[in-house]
Structure formats: C-alpha cells, structure tokens
C-alpha cells in the first residue's frame, strides 16, 4: 500500500494528503529555481514566499497559533516531495518546521513571545552547545558562535545551544536558548560542495540577554521533560531526539527518488558506450544496478516511515524509553546511508555525464552526500548507541537519542 507515492505507508485521505499535495504543487517552482539557489548559496526569495504561503513552515506549529499541528510522518512526506525538486529548499522547509516544533517545548511565555507576536514566525537553530551562558538577574547573558544554522537568512528567531554556568563558573546545564534573530549577527560562512542553497551560515551573539523562560534544558528534554503547560496537543509530547533526527531523512528520500527517476528516464534512450547496447535499459548490468538502487531507496523509506509512525503513535502515551530511542537513532543513520549508496549506484549506471554541470544528477549527488553527513545521521554513532543497548552496556554517548 502507499499514500502519495510512499511505499510502505498506509493509504489515507485527509489533512496529510492535502498538505503533501500542496507540496507537490510547488515542485515546478522549486525545480525552476534550484540551480539559481545553488549558485547564489541561498534558496530564492520567491521560493521562500511560496513555501510560506502554502503553510509549509507552519506544519508543526500549534493550531492555537494558526498552525497545522501535523505530525512527524506528515513533515517527512512533505519534505520528501519537496526534496524531489530541490534538496536545499526541502531542507530549509524541514528545518524551520521542526525548529518551530522545538520552540513549542519551551515554557508558555516563550511560545507567546515567538508565535503570539507573529504566527508566521520562523525559528532555525543549532543544537551544538557552542555558546556560554552566565547567570544574571532574571535569566542569562549568552555569548557564542553557532555554525551550520540552516535557513539563517529567513529566520525570525534562533534556538541555539549553550552551556550554562553557575556562580562559581562550573557548567550547571546544557541548554537551548531562544533569541530573536535581530539580536544576532549572521556571518556568511556557508561555502560548501552540496546543500549550498540552505544558507547554513554562522550566527554570532555577545552578551545577549535571555530571560529564564526562554531556556530549555537539553538533558531534561532528551528524557521527555518539557517545561510547557500540558495541553491536548499530542504533537508536543513526541520524543525530543527522534523528532530532531528522523526529520532529516525526508529531503534525502526525495533526492534518492529524483536520482532514480532521472537515471530510469535516461536509460530508455542513452546508449551504453563501448557495448552492443543502443540503450542502457537493454543491459542486464544496468537493469541490476537500477534494481539495487531502487531496493536501497525502498529500504530507507520503509525504515523512515516505520520509525516516524512509532514516534507519532508514542507521542500521546509519553516519551519513548531509551532502548526504543536508541533503535530509532540507528535507523536514522542506516536509512541515510542507504540513500547515499543508492545514488552512488545510480551514478555508476548513468556514467560520467552525471557530473556535467548541466546534469541535475551532480547536484543531487552533492546535496545528498552533504546532508547525509549531518551529525545526527552518522551511522557509526547510531549503531554504537543501539549496539550498547543490545549488549546491556549502560554508557550513553549522546544526548540526541
């Protein structure tokens, strides 16, 4: 069964299919501007406007603020469809959507600061604790530099990581702090081979005051302890680490499907040089490579949607336990690796012309290989985390589980 072309996901109608259809309607626009976004190192403004108008950035924002209040599976399906057209645009849409969700884990006053003042607020963020917070009356003074802040030019708020020090200078907590984007400086540092349009630049702030209510303890959040008021909003009971890691797979799935589509379409007329085959599709070797790649992409998709379904179903019952979260962390890295391997096989089949600047395959290859190296998708870390639980080893190597 499938829904919206997603094998392994039960067919259903309703809000999810409508949101995915809205994303699919944006594909021509995203394809039209993808190369320019890659050249300019920023998703074009007209694409950002279209994503906003379609409600994509509000996918995980509460209904009480005019959002969709959807779920992780919906975000994944939407960003997969967007990723078929442009990996960078899909990544920015996904990051803003999920960081808006993250902002809703903060105390109610912080949510009001962000979305009460502006229902169309766009939050981006960097979880790495590369800032330092020092206690002052009413909150913290935070200084730091935060790299790889995807979607930085389009953000109105930033959720950034900081180590909070007590009065003696010792680290008291690791936290995420919410800061208006206007109080931070953006440094143009994102010069990469892939995902260039995400404009994942560096944010810098010095002695920025952060009130107490705009602080979220990461160790507490990783165990499902959120300082928000309990409401009948199931989405915001979802597990912290799995939400922030599994969301990264949607754009990658879209890139994998896009690569498969390009290679399959080209094989119908592209000759296989130095052979008797006038078409690649006549070659048993090419047939096997395409089948292998398709199976890898399907494997990644099945892992991804099984994992996102588990997160969504558990949200109403409370946080997932650590072994379950460890398994999800392993699935995320495993799925990402399957996509990268599939695209490598497809480029082997297509041949050297895949790397021509005019061929979309080279951008897909660059984008996927960059995105899959996100710290949250490193396969070795996920396998270590999961392997320790299987072997009853209690060492915890990451808070992002």
XYZ file of C-alpha atoms in Angstrom:
401
model
C 0.000 0.000 0.000
C 1.074 3.587 -0.405
C -0.050 7.120 0.099
C 1.193 9.937 -2.074
C 3.615 7.526 -3.738
C 5.267 6.437 -0.475
C 5.637 2.625 -0.409
C 5.016 1.073 2.972
C 2.812 3.882 4.269
C -0.902 3.052 4.621
C -3.154 4.912 2.213
C -5.248 7.622 3.820
C -7.082 10.799 2.943
C -7.482 13.979 4.912
C -5.121 16.701 6.084
C -1.876 14.759 5.468
C -2.654 14.059 1.810
C -3.772 17.665 1.326
C -0.502 19.000 2.734
C 1.546 16.620 0.585
C -0.484 17.664 -2.456
C 0.255 21.313 -1.655
C 3.961 20.471 -1.539
C 3.745 18.597 -4.842
C 2.156 21.647 -6.454
C 5.315 23.609 -5.591
C 7.660 21.214 -7.406
C 7.720 23.096 -10.742
C 8.673 26.332 -8.974
C 11.374 24.621 -6.928
C 12.855 22.916 -9.999
C 12.850 26.211 -11.880
C 14.912 27.970 -9.210
C 17.031 25.118 -7.821
C 20.131 25.881 -9.904
C 19.971 29.583 -9.001
C 19.687 28.740 -5.311
C 22.733 26.515 -5.659
C 24.714 29.272 -7.404
C 23.595 32.031 -5.025
C 24.022 29.834 -1.920
C 20.519 30.693 -0.765
C 17.029 29.500 -1.664
C 15.497 32.311 -3.762
C 13.055 34.653 -2.067
C 10.174 33.656 -4.351
C 10.550 30.025 -3.245
C 10.545 31.011 0.426
C 7.375 33.062 -0.157
C 5.696 30.139 -1.893
C 6.607 27.734 0.910
C 5.243 30.218 3.442
C 2.046 30.827 1.505
C 1.458 27.062 1.279
C 1.719 26.762 5.070
C 4.802 24.544 4.933
C 6.662 26.446 7.658
C 3.613 26.098 9.935
C 3.351 22.306 9.614
C 4.314 21.705 13.248
C 3.102 24.990 14.754
C 0.149 24.756 17.192
C -3.354 25.257 15.855
C -3.891 27.823 18.595
C -1.385 29.994 16.707
C -2.836 29.236 13.276
C -0.529 26.317 12.506
C -1.231 22.889 11.032
C -0.136 20.954 14.153
C 0.534 17.939 11.926
C 2.984 15.163 12.880
C 6.416 13.791 12.042
C 5.150 11.488 9.279
C 3.464 14.428 7.578
C 6.613 16.539 7.793
C 8.615 13.640 6.350
C 6.197 13.081 3.476
C 6.076 16.809 2.673
C 9.844 17.276 2.754
C 10.330 14.123 0.667
C 8.093 15.552 -2.059
C 9.910 18.891 -1.893
C 13.262 17.084 -1.991
C 12.398 15.516 -5.326
C 12.529 19.027 -6.783
C 15.237 20.746 -4.720
C 17.166 19.322 -1.786
C 18.081 22.720 -0.354
C 14.541 24.109 -0.399
C 13.259 20.899 1.193
C 15.930 21.088 3.891
C 15.118 24.697 4.772
C 11.392 23.924 4.896
C 12.022 20.916 7.142
C 14.423 22.741 9.475
C 12.119 25.696 10.045
C 9.126 23.413 10.573
C 10.828 21.183 13.120
C 12.529 24.044 14.960
C 9.129 25.714 15.261
C 8.062 22.459 16.970
C 11.098 22.707 19.209
C 10.155 26.255 20.255
C 6.816 24.884 21.463
C 8.565 22.739 24.076
C 9.676 25.886 25.908
C 7.575 27.478 28.670
C 4.313 29.064 27.573
C 5.654 32.600 27.800
C 8.399 31.742 25.297
C 5.828 30.309 22.899
C 3.847 33.513 23.248
C 6.983 35.598 22.626
C 7.569 33.749 19.359
C 4.185 32.809 17.911
C 1.834 35.050 19.851
C 3.610 38.068 18.436
C 3.944 36.538 14.957
C 2.043 33.368 13.940
C 4.293 33.157 10.866
C 7.485 33.149 12.952
C 10.332 31.098 11.537
C 12.698 29.513 14.031
C 16.019 27.993 12.998
C 18.667 26.612 15.246
C 21.932 24.921 16.156
C 21.789 22.342 18.947
C 25.555 22.121 19.480
C 26.367 23.917 22.773
C 28.902 26.335 21.314
C 27.681 29.237 23.446
C 28.235 30.093 27.091
C 25.541 31.433 29.400
C 26.315 33.274 32.631
C 23.670 33.851 35.275
C 22.297 37.378 35.654
C 19.118 38.618 37.369
C 16.089 37.258 35.517
C 17.975 34.989 33.162
C 21.279 34.557 31.366
C 23.851 36.507 29.363
C 24.793 34.350 26.389
C 27.790 34.626 24.093
C 28.612 32.231 21.270
C 29.140 31.370 17.629
C 26.805 28.819 16.124
C 27.709 27.244 12.789
C 25.554 25.418 10.254
C 22.362 27.325 11.016
C 20.297 26.173 8.033
C 17.833 28.764 6.789
C 19.571 31.535 8.735
C 18.628 34.386 6.341
C 14.934 33.557 6.629
C 14.699 33.174 10.423
C 12.949 35.483 12.850
C 14.169 33.507 15.890
C 17.039 31.139 16.641
C 17.221 28.259 19.117
C 20.917 27.813 19.877
C 22.911 25.618 22.224
C 24.758 26.904 25.268
C 26.497 25.616 28.364
C 25.032 27.414 31.371
C 27.497 28.231 34.130
C 26.689 28.674 37.794
C 28.021 31.472 40.005
C 31.261 29.543 40.518
C 31.903 29.183 36.783
C 31.078 25.474 36.663
C 28.785 24.105 33.963
C 25.349 23.658 35.520
C 23.351 22.595 32.466
C 23.350 22.212 28.698
C 20.500 24.156 27.184
C 18.848 25.530 24.118
C 18.051 29.232 24.330
C 15.625 31.222 22.188
C 16.981 34.501 20.823
C 15.378 36.906 18.327
C 17.309 36.764 15.056
C 17.568 40.558 15.164
C 19.821 40.246 18.239
C 22.334 38.008 16.458
C 24.818 38.671 13.660
C 24.825 36.349 10.648
C 28.251 35.616 9.180
C 28.377 34.411 5.559
C 30.368 31.216 6.074
C 28.369 28.536 4.209
C 30.613 27.701 1.256
C 30.203 24.013 0.585
C 30.010 21.460 -2.207
C 26.407 20.485 -1.503
C 23.183 21.771 0.035
C 24.507 25.172 -0.920
C 21.065 26.778 -1.072
C 20.387 26.101 2.604
C 22.460 29.174 3.522
C 23.560 27.367 6.678
C 25.579 30.307 7.880
C 27.079 31.143 11.259
C 25.262 33.118 13.943
C 27.157 35.198 16.462
C 25.990 36.897 19.629
C 27.781 38.585 22.502
C 26.282 39.161 25.960
C 22.742 38.619 24.666
C 20.204 38.640 27.486
C 17.984 35.543 27.508
C 15.140 35.575 30.077
C 14.648 32.464 32.173
C 11.527 31.407 30.296
C 13.413 31.135 27.018
C 15.701 28.341 28.244
C 15.196 24.606 27.627
C 17.360 22.032 29.425
C 18.612 19.515 26.860
C 19.264 16.639 29.303
C 15.726 17.036 30.661
C 14.183 17.366 27.200
C 16.003 14.256 25.994
C 14.051 12.334 28.645
C 10.735 13.943 27.656
C 10.606 16.554 30.401
C 9.332 19.734 28.766
C 8.553 22.913 30.769
C 5.435 23.739 28.748
C 1.913 23.586 30.168
C 0.233 20.281 29.432
C -2.497 20.637 26.808
C -4.389 18.341 24.479
C -1.711 18.823 21.843
C -0.325 15.347 21.187
C 2.383 16.554 18.822
C 4.315 18.235 21.622
C 4.570 15.028 23.610
C 6.780 13.472 20.917
C 10.255 12.322 21.907
C 12.926 15.016 21.617
C 15.864 13.223 19.968
C 13.874 11.105 17.478
C 11.901 14.153 16.289
C 15.047 16.186 15.680
C 16.895 13.366 13.886
C 14.298 11.481 11.862
C 13.039 14.722 10.313
C 16.362 14.958 8.454
C 15.515 11.955 6.280
C 12.642 13.458 4.266
C 14.774 15.588 1.925
C 17.200 12.687 1.465
C 14.397 10.352 0.435
C 13.270 12.927 -2.118
C 16.781 13.239 -3.520
C 17.023 9.471 -3.846
C 13.754 9.269 -5.749
C 14.789 12.147 -8.006
C 18.057 10.410 -8.897
C 16.253 7.149 -9.651
C 13.749 8.924 -11.878
C 16.472 10.713 -13.871
C 18.505 7.555 -14.455
C 15.482 5.426 -15.393
C 14.203 8.022 -17.870
C 17.626 8.487 -19.449
C 18.219 4.739 -19.781
C 15.418 4.464 -22.318
C 17.458 6.375 -24.923
C 21.019 6.757 -23.611
C 23.466 4.328 -25.249
C 25.830 2.185 -23.187
C 29.162 3.230 -24.666
C 31.640 0.598 -25.920
C 28.960 -2.115 -25.924
C 26.419 -3.512 -28.360
C 23.598 -1.899 -26.404
C 21.988 1.088 -28.086
C 20.056 1.781 -24.896
C 21.183 1.402 -21.315
C 17.852 -0.182 -20.480
C 18.764 -3.185 -22.698
C 21.754 -4.049 -20.495
C 21.344 -6.667 -17.789
C 24.099 -4.897 -15.852
C 22.214 -1.607 -15.869
C 18.964 -3.366 -15.006
C 20.620 -4.897 -11.944
C 22.131 -1.589 -10.843
C 18.805 0.225 -11.139
C 17.052 -2.550 -9.214
C 19.702 -2.494 -6.487
C 19.399 1.278 -6.106
C 15.596 1.101 -6.043
C 15.721 -1.521 -3.292
C 18.098 0.599 -1.211
C 15.801 3.608 -1.539
C 12.797 1.474 -0.601
C 14.700 0.093 2.392
C 15.462 3.628 3.546
C 11.845 4.645 3.071
C 10.481 1.669 4.990
C 12.825 2.300 7.913
C 11.995 6.009 7.890
C 8.224 5.715 7.837
C 8.154 2.854 10.342
C 10.257 4.986 12.676
C 8.209 8.161 12.228
C 4.990 6.221 12.787
C 6.419 4.875 16.052
C 7.298 8.392 17.222
C 3.875 9.769 16.328
C 1.983 6.911 17.966
C 4.027 7.188 21.154
C 3.530 10.945 21.486
C 0.156 10.550 23.188
C 1.450 7.981 25.674
C 4.577 9.825 26.770
C 8.258 9.662 25.847
C 9.745 6.527 24.336
C 12.152 4.649 26.584
C 15.880 4.755 25.910
C 16.203 1.371 24.101
C 13.436 2.364 21.686
C 15.074 5.717 21.057
C 18.445 4.040 20.528
C 16.916 1.831 17.847
C 15.432 4.891 16.139
C 18.825 6.628 16.184
C 20.345 3.602 14.439
C 17.527 3.518 11.895
C 18.099 7.173 11.015
C 21.775 6.682 10.209
C 21.141 3.391 8.425
C 18.454 4.915 6.216
C 20.674 7.875 5.305
C 23.476 5.531 4.299
C 21.120 3.509 2.097
C 20.181 6.660 0.182
C 23.796 7.693 -0.368
C 24.711 4.200 -1.520
C 21.729 4.077 -3.876
C 22.681 7.375 -5.506
C 26.271 6.166 -5.942
C 24.999 3.054 -7.749
C 22.750 5.183 -9.967
C 25.609 7.479 -10.952
C 27.749 4.438 -11.744
C 24.988 3.273 -14.060
C 24.416 6.654 -15.686
C 28.101 7.273 -16.326
C 30.473 10.229 -16.387
C 27.875 12.545 -17.932
C 26.205 12.619 -14.499
C 28.893 15.109 -13.475
C 28.246 17.615 -16.238
C 27.216 20.943 -14.756
C 24.042 20.832 -16.829
C 23.049 17.428 -15.401
C 20.838 17.545 -12.317
C 22.421 14.322 -11.061
C 25.603 16.069 -9.980
C 23.630 18.457 -7.759
C 21.580 15.593 -6.321
C 24.809 13.716 -5.572
C 26.382 16.764 -3.912
C 23.271 17.577 -1.889
C 22.654 14.034 -0.662
C 26.254 13.408 0.292
C 26.360 16.664 2.240
C 23.012 16.207 4.005
C 23.756 12.607 4.964
C 26.846 13.767 6.865
C 24.740 15.725 9.349
C 25.968 14.889 12.850
C 22.601 13.402 13.722
C 22.820 10.891 10.871
C 26.317 9.469 11.390
C 25.718 5.704 11.015
C 28.576 4.696 13.311
C 27.154 6.714 16.210
C 23.663 5.325 15.727
C 24.959 1.768 15.561
C 27.112 2.290 18.653
C 24.160 3.682 20.605
C 21.914 0.804 19.547
C 24.601 -1.830 19.974
C 25.225 -0.760 23.557
C 21.559 -1.286 24.406
C 21.567 -4.729 22.777
C 24.602 -5.701 24.839
C 23.336 -4.130 28.080
C 26.118 -1.559 28.126
C 24.858 1.498 30.016
C 27.236 4.157 28.689
C 25.348 6.963 26.944
C 27.388 8.644 24.259
C 24.892 11.282 23.075
C 22.004 13.355 24.397
C 20.478 13.272 20.912
C 18.859 9.883 21.292
